Amino acid sequence: MAQMIFVNLPVKNLETTVGFFGKLGFTTNPAFSDDKTACLVISDTIFAMLMTEERFKEFTKKDVVDASTATEVILALSADSREKVDEIADAALASGGFPAGETQDMGFMYGRSFQDPDHHIWEVMWMDEAAAQGES
């Protein structure tokens, strides 16, 4: 069985955040979702557990970071093409997301970033692995 990752993220409004990611083409797994948590399916092995801040606080004694003023994590996702990077980033910005940096274009690698409604930073990147390794 492939190793899985579950990234836990606090959100201010669960419905808004789920709707935002739905517009980017992501779904939720209802078996692991309720009125305080939504299991965002990113791939077969990658999930984001979107939790209301109150629910998130049940898992830590630390303060929840206000991601609009501080960065607690940058989440990076791969894409199959430069076009897919643009598709996801453009959809995020058109759906209520916020800019999070300049486009990175190194020829063999291309990436864009955005902030979700809760200001978590997401990077989407494509890389030509053969060119990156000097094989093309």
PDB file of C-alpha atoms in Angstrom, residues 76-86 104-112 123-136:
ATOM      1  CA  ALA A  76       3.158  22.332  -3.180  1.00  0.00           C
ATOM      2  CA  LEU A  77       1.342  20.196  -5.745  1.00  0.00           C
ATOM      3  CA  SER A  78       2.688  18.851  -9.008  1.00  0.00           C
ATOM      4  CA  ALA A  79       0.847  19.257 -12.293  1.00  0.00           C
ATOM      5  CA  ASP A  80       1.100  17.310 -15.558  1.00  0.00           C
ATOM      6  CA  SER A  81       1.786  20.379 -17.725  1.00  0.00           C
ATOM      7  CA  ARG A  82       2.378  24.121 -17.761  1.00  0.00           C
ATOM      8  CA  GLU A  83      -1.192  24.484 -18.998  1.00  0.00           C
ATOM      9  CA  LYS A  84      -2.530  22.573 -15.982  1.00  0.00           C
ATOM     10  CA  VAL A  85      -0.544  24.863 -13.657  1.00  0.00           C
ATOM     11  CA  ASP A  86      -2.213  27.873 -15.281  1.00  0.00           C
ATOM     12  CA  GLN A 104       8.326  31.025 -11.660  1.00  0.00           C
ATOM     13  CA  ASP A 105       9.482  30.047 -15.149  1.00  0.00           C
ATOM     14  CA  MET A 106      12.859  28.353 -15.427  1.00  0.00           C
ATOM     15  CA  GLY A 107      12.136  26.653 -18.736  1.00  0.00           C
ATOM     16  CA  PHE A 108      12.318  23.100 -17.395  1.00  0.00           C
ATOM     17  CA  MET A 109      10.207  24.076 -14.373  1.00  0.00           C
ATOM     18  CA  TYR A 110       7.131  26.286 -14.187  1.00  0.00           C
ATOM     19  CA  GLY A 111       5.091  27.223 -11.160  1.00  0.00           C
ATOM     20  CA  ARG A 112       2.461  29.566  -9.828  1.00  0.00           C
ATOM     21  CA  GLU A 123       2.086  26.228  -5.129  1.00  0.00           C
ATOM     22  CA  VAL A 124       1.337  24.344  -8.323  1.00  0.00           C
ATOM     23  CA  MET A 125       4.356  23.321 -10.362  1.00  0.00           C
ATOM     24  CA  TRP A 126       5.289  21.399 -13.483  1.00  0.00           C
ATOM     25  CA  MET A 127       8.765  20.077 -14.187  1.00  0.00           C
ATOM     26  CA  ASP A 128      10.293  18.457 -17.262  1.00  0.00           C
ATOM     27  CA  GLU A 129      12.261  15.851 -15.326  1.00  0.00           C
ATOM     28  CA  ALA A 130      14.474  14.871 -18.273  1.00  0.00           C
ATOM     29  CA  ALA A 131      15.484  18.499 -18.911  1.00  0.00           C
ATOM     30  CA  ALA A 132      16.044  19.099 -15.197  1.00  0.00           C
ATOM     31  CA  GLN A 133      18.476  16.192 -15.161  1.00  0.00           C
ATOM     32  CA  GLY A 134      20.197  17.389 -18.364  1.00  0.00           C
ATOM     33  CA  GLU A 135      18.871  14.504 -20.458  1.00  0.00           C
ATOM     34  CA  SER A 136      17.145  16.423 -23.233  1.00  0.00           C
TER      35      SER A 136
END
